[in-house]
XYZ file of C-alpha atoms in Angstrom:
564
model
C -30.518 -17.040 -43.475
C -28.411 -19.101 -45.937
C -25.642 -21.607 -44.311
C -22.666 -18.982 -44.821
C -24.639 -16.359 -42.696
C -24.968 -19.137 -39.866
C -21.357 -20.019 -39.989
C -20.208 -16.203 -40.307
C -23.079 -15.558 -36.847
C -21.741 -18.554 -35.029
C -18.186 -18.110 -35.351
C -19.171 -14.051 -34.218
C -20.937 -15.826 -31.278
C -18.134 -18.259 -30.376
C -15.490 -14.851 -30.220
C -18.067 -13.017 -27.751
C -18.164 -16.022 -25.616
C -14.153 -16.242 -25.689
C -13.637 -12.628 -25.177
C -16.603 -12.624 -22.142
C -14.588 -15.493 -20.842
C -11.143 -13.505 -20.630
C -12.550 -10.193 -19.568
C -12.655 -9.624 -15.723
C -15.319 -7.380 -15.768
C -17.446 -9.707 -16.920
C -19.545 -11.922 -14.064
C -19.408 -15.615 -13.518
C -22.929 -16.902 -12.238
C -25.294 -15.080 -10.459
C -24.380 -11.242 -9.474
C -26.825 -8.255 -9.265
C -25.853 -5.243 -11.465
C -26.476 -2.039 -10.938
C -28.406 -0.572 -13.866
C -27.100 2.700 -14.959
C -26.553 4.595 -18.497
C -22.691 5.686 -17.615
C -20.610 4.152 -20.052
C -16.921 3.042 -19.001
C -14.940 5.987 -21.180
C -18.149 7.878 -22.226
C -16.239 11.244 -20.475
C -12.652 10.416 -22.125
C -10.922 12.143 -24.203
C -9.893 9.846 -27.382
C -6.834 11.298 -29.663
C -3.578 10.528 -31.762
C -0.654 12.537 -30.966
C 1.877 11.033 -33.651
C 2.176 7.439 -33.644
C 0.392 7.228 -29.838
C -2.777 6.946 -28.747
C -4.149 8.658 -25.632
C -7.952 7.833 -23.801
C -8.231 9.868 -20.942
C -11.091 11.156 -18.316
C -11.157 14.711 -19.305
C -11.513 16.658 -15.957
C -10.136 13.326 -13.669
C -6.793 13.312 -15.947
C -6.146 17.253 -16.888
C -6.975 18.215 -13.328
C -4.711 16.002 -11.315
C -2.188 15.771 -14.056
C -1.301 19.666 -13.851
C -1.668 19.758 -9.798
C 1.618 17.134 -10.003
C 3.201 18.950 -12.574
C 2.808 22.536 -10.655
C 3.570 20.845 -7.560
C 7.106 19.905 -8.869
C 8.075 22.976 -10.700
C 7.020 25.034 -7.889
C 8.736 22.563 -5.057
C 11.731 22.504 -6.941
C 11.994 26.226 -7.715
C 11.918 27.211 -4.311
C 13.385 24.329 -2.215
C 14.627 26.666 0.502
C 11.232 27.517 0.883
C 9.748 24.640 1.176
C 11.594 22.489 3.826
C 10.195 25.144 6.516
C 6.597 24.476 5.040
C 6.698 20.708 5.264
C 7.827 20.078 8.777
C 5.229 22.532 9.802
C 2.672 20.415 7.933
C 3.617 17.249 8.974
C 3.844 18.243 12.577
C 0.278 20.101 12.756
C -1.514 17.301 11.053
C 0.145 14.345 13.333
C -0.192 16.540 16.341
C -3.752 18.006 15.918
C -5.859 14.988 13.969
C -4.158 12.188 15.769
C -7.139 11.078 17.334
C -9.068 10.796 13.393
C -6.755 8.334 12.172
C -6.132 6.405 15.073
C -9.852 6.285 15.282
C -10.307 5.534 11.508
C -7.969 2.961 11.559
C -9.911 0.810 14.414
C -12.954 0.902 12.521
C -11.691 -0.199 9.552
C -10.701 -3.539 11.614
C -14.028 -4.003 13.324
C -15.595 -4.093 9.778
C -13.396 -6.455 8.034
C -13.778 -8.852 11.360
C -17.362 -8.512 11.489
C -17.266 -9.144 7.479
C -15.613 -12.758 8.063
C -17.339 -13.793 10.369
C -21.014 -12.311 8.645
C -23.259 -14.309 6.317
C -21.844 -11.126 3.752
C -18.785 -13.463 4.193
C -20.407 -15.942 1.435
C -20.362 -13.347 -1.698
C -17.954 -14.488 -4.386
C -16.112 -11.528 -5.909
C -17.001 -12.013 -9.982
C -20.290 -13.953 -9.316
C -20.913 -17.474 -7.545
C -19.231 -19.226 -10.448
C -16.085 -17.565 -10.540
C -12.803 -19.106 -10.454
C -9.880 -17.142 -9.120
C -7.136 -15.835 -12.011
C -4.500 -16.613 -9.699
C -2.639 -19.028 -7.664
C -1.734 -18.783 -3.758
C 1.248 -18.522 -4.348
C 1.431 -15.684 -7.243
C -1.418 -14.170 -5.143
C 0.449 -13.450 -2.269
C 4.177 -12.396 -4.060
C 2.224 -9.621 -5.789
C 0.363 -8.607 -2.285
C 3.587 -8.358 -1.034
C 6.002 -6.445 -3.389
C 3.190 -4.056 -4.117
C 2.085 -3.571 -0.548
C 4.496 -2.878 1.828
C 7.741 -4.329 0.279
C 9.933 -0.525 0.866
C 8.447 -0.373 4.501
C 9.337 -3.420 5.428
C 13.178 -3.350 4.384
C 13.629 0.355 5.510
C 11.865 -0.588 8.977
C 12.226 -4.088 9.063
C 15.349 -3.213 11.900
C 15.115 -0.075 12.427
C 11.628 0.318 13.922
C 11.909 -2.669 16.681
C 15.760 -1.344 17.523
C 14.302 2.357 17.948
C 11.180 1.476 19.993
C 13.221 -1.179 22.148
C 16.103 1.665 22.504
C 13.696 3.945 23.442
C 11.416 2.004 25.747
C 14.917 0.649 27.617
C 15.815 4.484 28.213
C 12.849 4.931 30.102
C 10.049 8.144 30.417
C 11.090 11.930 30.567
C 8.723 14.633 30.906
C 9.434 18.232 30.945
C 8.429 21.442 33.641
C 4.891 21.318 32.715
C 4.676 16.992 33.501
C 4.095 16.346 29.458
C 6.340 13.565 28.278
C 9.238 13.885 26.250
C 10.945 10.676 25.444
C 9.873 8.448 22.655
C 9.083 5.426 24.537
C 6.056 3.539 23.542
C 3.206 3.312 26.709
C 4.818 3.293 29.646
C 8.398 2.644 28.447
C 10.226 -0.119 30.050
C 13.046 1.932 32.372
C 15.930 -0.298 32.417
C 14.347 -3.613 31.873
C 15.456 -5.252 29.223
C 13.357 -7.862 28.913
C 10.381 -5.869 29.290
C 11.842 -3.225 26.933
C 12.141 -5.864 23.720
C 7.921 -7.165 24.671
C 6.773 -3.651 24.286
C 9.391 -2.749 21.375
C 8.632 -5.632 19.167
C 4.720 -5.506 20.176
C 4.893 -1.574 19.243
C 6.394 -2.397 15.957
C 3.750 -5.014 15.149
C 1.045 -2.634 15.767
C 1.896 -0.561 12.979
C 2.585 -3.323 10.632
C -0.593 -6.209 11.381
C -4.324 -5.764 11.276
C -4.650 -1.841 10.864
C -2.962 -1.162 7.911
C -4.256 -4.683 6.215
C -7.405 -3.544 7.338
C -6.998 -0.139 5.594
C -5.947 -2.007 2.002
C -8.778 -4.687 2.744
C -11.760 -2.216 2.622
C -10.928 -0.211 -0.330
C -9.784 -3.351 -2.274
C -13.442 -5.357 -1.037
C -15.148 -2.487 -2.378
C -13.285 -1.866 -6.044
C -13.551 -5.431 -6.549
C -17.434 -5.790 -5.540
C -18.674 -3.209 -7.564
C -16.946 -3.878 -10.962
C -16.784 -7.272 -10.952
C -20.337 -7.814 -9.053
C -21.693 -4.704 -9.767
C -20.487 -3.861 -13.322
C -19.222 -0.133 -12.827
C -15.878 0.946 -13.808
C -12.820 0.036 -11.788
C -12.245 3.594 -9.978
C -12.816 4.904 -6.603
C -16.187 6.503 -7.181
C -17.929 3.415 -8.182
C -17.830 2.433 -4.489
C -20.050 5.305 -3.954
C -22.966 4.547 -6.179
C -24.896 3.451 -3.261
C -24.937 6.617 -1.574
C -24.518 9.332 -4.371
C -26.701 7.544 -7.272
C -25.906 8.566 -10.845
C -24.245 11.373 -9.299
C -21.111 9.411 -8.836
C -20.607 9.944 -12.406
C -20.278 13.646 -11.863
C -17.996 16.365 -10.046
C -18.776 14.640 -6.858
C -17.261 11.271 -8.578
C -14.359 13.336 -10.444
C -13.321 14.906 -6.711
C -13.399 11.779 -5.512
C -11.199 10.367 -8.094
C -9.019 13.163 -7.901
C -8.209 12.795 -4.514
C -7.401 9.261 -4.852
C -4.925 10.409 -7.669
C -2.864 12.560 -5.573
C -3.420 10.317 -2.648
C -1.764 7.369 -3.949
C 0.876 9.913 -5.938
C 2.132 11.099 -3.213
C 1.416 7.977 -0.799
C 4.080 6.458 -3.547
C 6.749 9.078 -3.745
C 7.285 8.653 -0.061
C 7.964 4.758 -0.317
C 10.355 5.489 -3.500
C 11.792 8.434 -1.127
C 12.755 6.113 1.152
C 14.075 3.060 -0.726
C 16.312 5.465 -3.017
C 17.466 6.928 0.746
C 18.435 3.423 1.586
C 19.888 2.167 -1.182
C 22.268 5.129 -1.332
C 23.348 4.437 2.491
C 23.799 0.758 1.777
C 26.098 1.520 -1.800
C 27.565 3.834 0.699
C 28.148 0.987 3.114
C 29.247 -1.235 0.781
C 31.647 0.690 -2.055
C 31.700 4.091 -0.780
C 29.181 6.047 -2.981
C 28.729 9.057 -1.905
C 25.617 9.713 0.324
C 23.449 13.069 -0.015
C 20.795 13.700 -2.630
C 22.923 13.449 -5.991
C 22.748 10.176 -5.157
C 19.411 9.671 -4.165
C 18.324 11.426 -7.226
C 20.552 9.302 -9.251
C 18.882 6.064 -8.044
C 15.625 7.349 -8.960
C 16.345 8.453 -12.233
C 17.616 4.820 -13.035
C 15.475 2.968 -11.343
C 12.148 4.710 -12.872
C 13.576 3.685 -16.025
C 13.926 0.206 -15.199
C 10.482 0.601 -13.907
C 9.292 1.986 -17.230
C 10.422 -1.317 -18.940
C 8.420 -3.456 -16.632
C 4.895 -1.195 -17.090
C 5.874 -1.856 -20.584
C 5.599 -5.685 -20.076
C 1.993 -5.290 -18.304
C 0.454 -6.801 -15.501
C 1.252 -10.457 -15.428
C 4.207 -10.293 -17.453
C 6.183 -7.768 -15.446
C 4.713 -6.971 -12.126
C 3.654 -10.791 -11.121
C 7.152 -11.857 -12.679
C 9.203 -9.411 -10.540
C 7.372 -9.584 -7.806
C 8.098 -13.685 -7.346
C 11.567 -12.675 -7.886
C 11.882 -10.651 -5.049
C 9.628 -12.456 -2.504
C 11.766 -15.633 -3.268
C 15.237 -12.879 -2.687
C 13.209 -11.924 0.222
C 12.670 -15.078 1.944
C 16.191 -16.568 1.369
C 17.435 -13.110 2.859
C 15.228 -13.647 5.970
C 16.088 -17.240 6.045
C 20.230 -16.738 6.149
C 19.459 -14.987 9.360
C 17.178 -17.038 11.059
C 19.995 -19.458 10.325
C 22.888 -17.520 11.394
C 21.620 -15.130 13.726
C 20.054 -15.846 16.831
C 17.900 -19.065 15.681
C 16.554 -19.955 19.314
C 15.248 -16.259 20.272
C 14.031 -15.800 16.742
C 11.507 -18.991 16.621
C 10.483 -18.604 20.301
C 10.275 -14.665 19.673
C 7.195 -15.213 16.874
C 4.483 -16.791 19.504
C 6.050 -14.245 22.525
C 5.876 -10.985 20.072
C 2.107 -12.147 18.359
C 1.112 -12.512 22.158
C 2.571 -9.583 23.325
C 1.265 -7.603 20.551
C -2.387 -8.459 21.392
C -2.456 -7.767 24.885
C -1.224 -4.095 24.474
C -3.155 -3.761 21.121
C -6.274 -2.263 23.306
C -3.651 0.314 24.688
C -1.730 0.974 21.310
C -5.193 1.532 19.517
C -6.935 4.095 21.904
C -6.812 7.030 20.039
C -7.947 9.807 23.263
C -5.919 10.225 26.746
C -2.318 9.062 25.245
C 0.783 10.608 26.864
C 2.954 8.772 24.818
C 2.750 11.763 22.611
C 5.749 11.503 20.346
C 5.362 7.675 19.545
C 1.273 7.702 18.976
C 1.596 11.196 17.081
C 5.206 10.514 15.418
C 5.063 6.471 14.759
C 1.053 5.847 14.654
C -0.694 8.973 13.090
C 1.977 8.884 10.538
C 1.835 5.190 9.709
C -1.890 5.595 9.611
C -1.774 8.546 6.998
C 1.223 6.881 4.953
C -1.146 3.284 4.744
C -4.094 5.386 4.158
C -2.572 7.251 1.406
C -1.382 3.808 -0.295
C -4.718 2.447 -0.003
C -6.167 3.631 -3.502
C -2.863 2.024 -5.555
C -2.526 -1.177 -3.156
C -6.556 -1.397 -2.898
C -6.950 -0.797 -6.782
C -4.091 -3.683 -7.123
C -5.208 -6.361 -4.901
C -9.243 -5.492 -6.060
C -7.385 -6.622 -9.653
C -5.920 -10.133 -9.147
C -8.697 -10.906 -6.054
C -11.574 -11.508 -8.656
C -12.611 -15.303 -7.944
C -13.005 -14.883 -3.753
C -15.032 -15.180 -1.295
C -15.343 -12.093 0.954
C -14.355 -14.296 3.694
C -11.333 -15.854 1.725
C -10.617 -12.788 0.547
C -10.183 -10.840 4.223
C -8.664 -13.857 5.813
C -6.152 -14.139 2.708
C -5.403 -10.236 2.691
C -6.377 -8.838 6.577
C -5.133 -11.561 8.700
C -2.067 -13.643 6.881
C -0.370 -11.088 5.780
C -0.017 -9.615 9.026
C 1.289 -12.916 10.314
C 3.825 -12.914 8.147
C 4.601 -9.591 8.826
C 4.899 -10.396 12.085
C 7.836 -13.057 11.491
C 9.503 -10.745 9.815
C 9.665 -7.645 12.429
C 10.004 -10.872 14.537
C 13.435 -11.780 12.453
C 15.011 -8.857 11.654
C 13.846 -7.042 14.863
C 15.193 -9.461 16.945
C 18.798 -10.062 15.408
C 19.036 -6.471 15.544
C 17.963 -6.279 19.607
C 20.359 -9.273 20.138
C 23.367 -7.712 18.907
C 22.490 -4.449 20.921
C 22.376 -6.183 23.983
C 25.607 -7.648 23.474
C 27.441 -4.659 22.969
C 26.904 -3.517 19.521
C 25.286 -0.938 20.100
C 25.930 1.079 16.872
C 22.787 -0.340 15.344
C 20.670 2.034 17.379
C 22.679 4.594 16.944
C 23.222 5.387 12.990
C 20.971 6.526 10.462
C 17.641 4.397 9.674
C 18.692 4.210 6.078
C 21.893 2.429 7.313
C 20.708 0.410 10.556
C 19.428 -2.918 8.233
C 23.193 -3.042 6.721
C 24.903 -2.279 10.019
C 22.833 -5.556 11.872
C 23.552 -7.636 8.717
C 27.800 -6.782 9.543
C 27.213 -8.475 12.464
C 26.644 -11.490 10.676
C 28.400 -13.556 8.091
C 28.551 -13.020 4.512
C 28.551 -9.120 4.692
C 29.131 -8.274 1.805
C 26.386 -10.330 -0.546
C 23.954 -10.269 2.300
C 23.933 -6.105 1.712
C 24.239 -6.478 -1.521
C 21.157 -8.608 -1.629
C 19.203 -6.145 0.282
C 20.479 -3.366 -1.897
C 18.682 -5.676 -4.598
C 15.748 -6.167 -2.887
C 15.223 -2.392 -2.460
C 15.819 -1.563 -5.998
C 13.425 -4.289 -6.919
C 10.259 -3.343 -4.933
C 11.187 0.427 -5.427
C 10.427 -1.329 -9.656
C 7.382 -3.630 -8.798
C 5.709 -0.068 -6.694
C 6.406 1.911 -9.292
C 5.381 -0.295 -11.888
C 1.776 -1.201 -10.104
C 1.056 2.451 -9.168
C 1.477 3.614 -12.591
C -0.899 0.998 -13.794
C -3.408 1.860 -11.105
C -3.611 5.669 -11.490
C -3.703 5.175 -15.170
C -6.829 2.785 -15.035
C -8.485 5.931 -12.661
C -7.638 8.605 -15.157
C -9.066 6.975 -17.908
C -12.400 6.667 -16.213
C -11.835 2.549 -15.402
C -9.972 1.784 -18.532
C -8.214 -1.383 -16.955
C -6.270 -0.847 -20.653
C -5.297 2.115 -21.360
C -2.851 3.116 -24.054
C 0.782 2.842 -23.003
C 2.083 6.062 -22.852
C -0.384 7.476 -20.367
C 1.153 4.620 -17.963
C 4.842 6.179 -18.922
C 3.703 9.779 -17.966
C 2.425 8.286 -14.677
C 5.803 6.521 -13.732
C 7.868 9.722 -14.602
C 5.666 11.716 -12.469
C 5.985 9.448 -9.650
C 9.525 9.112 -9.747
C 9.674 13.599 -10.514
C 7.607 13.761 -7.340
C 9.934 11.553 -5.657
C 12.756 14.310 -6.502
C 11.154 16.976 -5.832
C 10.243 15.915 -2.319
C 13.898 14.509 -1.543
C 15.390 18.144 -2.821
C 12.824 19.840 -1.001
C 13.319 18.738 2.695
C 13.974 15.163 2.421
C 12.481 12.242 5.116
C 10.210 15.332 6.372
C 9.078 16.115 2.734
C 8.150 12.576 2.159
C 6.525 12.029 5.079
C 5.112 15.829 4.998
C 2.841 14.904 1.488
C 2.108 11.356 2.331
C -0.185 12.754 5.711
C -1.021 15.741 4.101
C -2.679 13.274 0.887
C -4.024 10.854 3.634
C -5.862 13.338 5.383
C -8.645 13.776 2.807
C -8.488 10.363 1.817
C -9.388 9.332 5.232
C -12.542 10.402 4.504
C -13.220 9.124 1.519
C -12.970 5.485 3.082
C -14.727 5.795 5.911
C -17.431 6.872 3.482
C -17.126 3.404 1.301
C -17.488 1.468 4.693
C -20.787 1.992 4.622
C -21.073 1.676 1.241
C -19.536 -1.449 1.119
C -21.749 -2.684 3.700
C -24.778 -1.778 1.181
C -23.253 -2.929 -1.753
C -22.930 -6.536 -0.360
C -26.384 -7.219 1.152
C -27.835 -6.993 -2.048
C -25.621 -9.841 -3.822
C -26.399 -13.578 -4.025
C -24.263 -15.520 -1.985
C -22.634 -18.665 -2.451
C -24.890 -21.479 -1.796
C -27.739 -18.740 -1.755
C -29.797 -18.035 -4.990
C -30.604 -14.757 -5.763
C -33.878 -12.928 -4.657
């Protein structure tokens, strides 16, 4: 080999080791791979149309690309229709299967505790010597805005005022002794006191350890078996250890499928929601007219905002925004610890954590209830809604986790973000539950869309304080869209984590059509309707990858540990 052949070999050698170095998928240390012939993309479809590219899964893609696209046209050709069709749905599946994901829920938390606390704690996601690709910090703002950012403005004052309302009026049960009121447990008739405990512990419930546990799983298992494991970053490689090289087949497509729609739908329901609140609060604040012009308006504009960000990619958009409105988020929540009721708020935090974990026995037993409306209503919803998410959030966090310990990694995703979720029901709960014990009652008794704006006139500063959370909104509504289209992109191109760009726009716009389509076709009801109806079969799924997961880890090295 003369000199100029060694030169040309090494410099070929030194661009492998650079490009292994900046690819993800590629292991740090000691890992054991599953050996298999699939591929990533050996099922896509690969074309030109014009100037674009597209690279595809061919039956993952076509398949749950037309079910969204007949699901519009047909919702929105017959919207009379369909109104009747959701509520039905919605109420037989919360009603009937209330016990499943109640049940589901609770074992998704016993695994991730019994994780941290197990020698499987020790695996390092991307191989014993891997580093993590991001800080704390960045870590967390993108957890965040992608996870539950919507939820927690639409219900950050609206949940704890309805179940303290609620428990404060008491229990009412009808001819045949089955309970009719709202009240979470037992209620609290007429004590106050007792009535904020169990509103603000019932609120905590259904934003803490469950639905962190739900996100945890799915996002433990993505991450294990494509960093550690080397398969593709979609749903079905979580399943190799039970299906084999089937995964790669129609029980792996199915399974993709469903996450599609899952997280499609799981999605339109959060943008549902923020574009219903950001109408009430321009409402609030200049007068807009409210109805759904306006909410279909907000979607329109804000998908196209969102379309610029999945433009700018990963880090450069999504991590970007999302900083920009967790910093927005804590100054917001900081102006009313400040000017709201400081004292109550700070010695709330301990009383409402406590409070919450004394009744979370009661809150999580999913047989014998007769708190029908609240565990049916509040919980099998919730359960459904987080569920549904859990493919797009999962898919998300398993992206910017690699680097962690499965014990850093639970702690970091199952447990402190529901502390911090806690302070902030805590916060906004309590100012809320304040002013309606003094007399301003109003904020119980308006829309939920318009309750956050109404506790925040009860404060100083009005006007930029709404105008802030009509911001806020707007923003996660962006950072949502903008990481859901990436995710179900990267599972309709078979694990692709970069697919060509317009694939990623025809995601967005579907997300934001679907959004439409629900709001025109029954509203709240609609959105909630599709997000339980897409969680049901989803449920499933991830009670399948808990065991799994389980498998998947007892066969990697562990830190500290050398391989067998």
């Amino acid at each position: 080999m003369s000199k100029k052949e060694e030169e040309v070999l090494r410099g070929d050698k030194d661009l492998e080791r650079e490009r292994q170095a900046n690819d993800p998928m590629v292991p740090d240390g000691e890992v054991n791979p599953i050996n298999t012939d699939y591929q990533v993309g050996q099922d896509n479809v690969v074309m030109k149309v014009g100037p674009f590219g597209l690279d595809f899964h061919n039956r993952v893609f076509a398949i749950s690309g037309l079910a969204i696209v007949a699901f519009v046209v047909i919702t929105l050709m017959f919207q009379n229709q369909a109104e009747p069709i959701f509520t039905n749905t919605k109420n037989w599946l919360t009603g009937n299967l209330d016990w499943f994901f109640i049940g589901a829920a609770n074992i998704f938390v016993i695994l991730c505790l019994f994780l941290i606390f197990s020698p499987l704690g020790n695996v390092r996601l991307g191989g014993t010597e891997a580093s993590p690709d991001f800080s704390y910090l960045g870590w967390f703002s993108m957890l965040f805005a992608a996870g539950m950012g919507i939820g927690l403005m639409f219900y950050g004052v609206s949940e704890p005022i309805t179940h303290f309302s609620t428990a404060l009026a008491g229990t009412e049960t009808n001819a045949d002794g089955i309970r009719t009121d709202w009240a979470p447990l037992g209620g609290a008739g007429g004590d106050q006191a007792a009535a904020m405990k169990l509103g603000m512990a019932a609120t905590i419930f259904h934003w803490a350890l469950h639905p962190w546990a739900i996100y945890a799983v799915l996002a433990l298992g993505l991450a294990l078996f494509s960093f550690n494991k080397g398969l593709p970053l979609t749903i079905r490689s979580i399943f190799y250890p039970i299906l084999g090289e089937r995964v790669w087949g129609w029980p792996g497509h199915i399974i993709d499928i469903i996450a599609i729609l899952a997280t499609l739908f799981g999605l339109a329901t959060s943008l549902g929601l923020g574009a219903s609140q950001a109408a009430a609060g321009l409402n609030f604040l200049f007068g807009w007219a409210e109805g759904d012009t306006t909410e279909v308006l907000l979607v329109i504009g804000i998908t196209a905002i969102a379309l610029i960000s999945v433009l700018a990619g990963l880090e450069s958009g999504v991590q970007r925004l999302s900083q920009i409105n967790m910093s927005l988020a804590a100054l917001l929540m900081l102006f009313v610890i400040i000017v709201g009721p400081t004292v109550a708020i700070l010695t709330g935090f301990v009383d409402n954590l406590y409070n919450y974990i004394v009744n979370l026995p009661a809150f999580s037993n999913p047989v014998g209830r007769e708190d029908l409306n609240y565990s049916q209503g509040w919980t099998s919803f919730y359960w459904a809604w987080w569920i549904a998410w859990s493919p797009f959030v999962g898919m998300f966090i398993a992206r910017v986790s690699r680097g962690r310990t499965v014990r850093e990694f639970l702690i970091s995703v199952l447990l402190i973000p529901s502390l911090a979720c806690v302070f902030w029901m805590t916060v906004f709960g309590t100012a809320a539950i304040e002013q309606f014990v003094a007399g301003a009652e109003e904020v119980a008794n308006v829309d939920l869309s318009l309750q956050l704006f109404v506790m925040l006139e009860g404060l100083p500063w009005t006007g930029i304080t709404s105008f802030v959370g009509i911001i806020l909104v707007m923003v996660f509504f962006i950072t949502s869209s903008d990481s859901g289209s990436l995710v179900i992109d990267t599972i309709s191109a078979g694990g692709k984590v970069e697919a060509p760009v317009p694939q990623r726009i025809f995601w967005c716009t579907f997300e934001g059509l679907v959004a439409i389509a629900l709001i025109l076709g029954g509203g709240l009801v609609a959105l909630q309707a599709m997000a339980v109806s897409a969680g049901l079969p989803f449920t499933l799924v991830l009670l399948a990858a808990c065991i799994a997961v389980v498998q998947g880890l007892r066969s990697e090295p562990r830190v500290g540990k050398p391989a067998k």
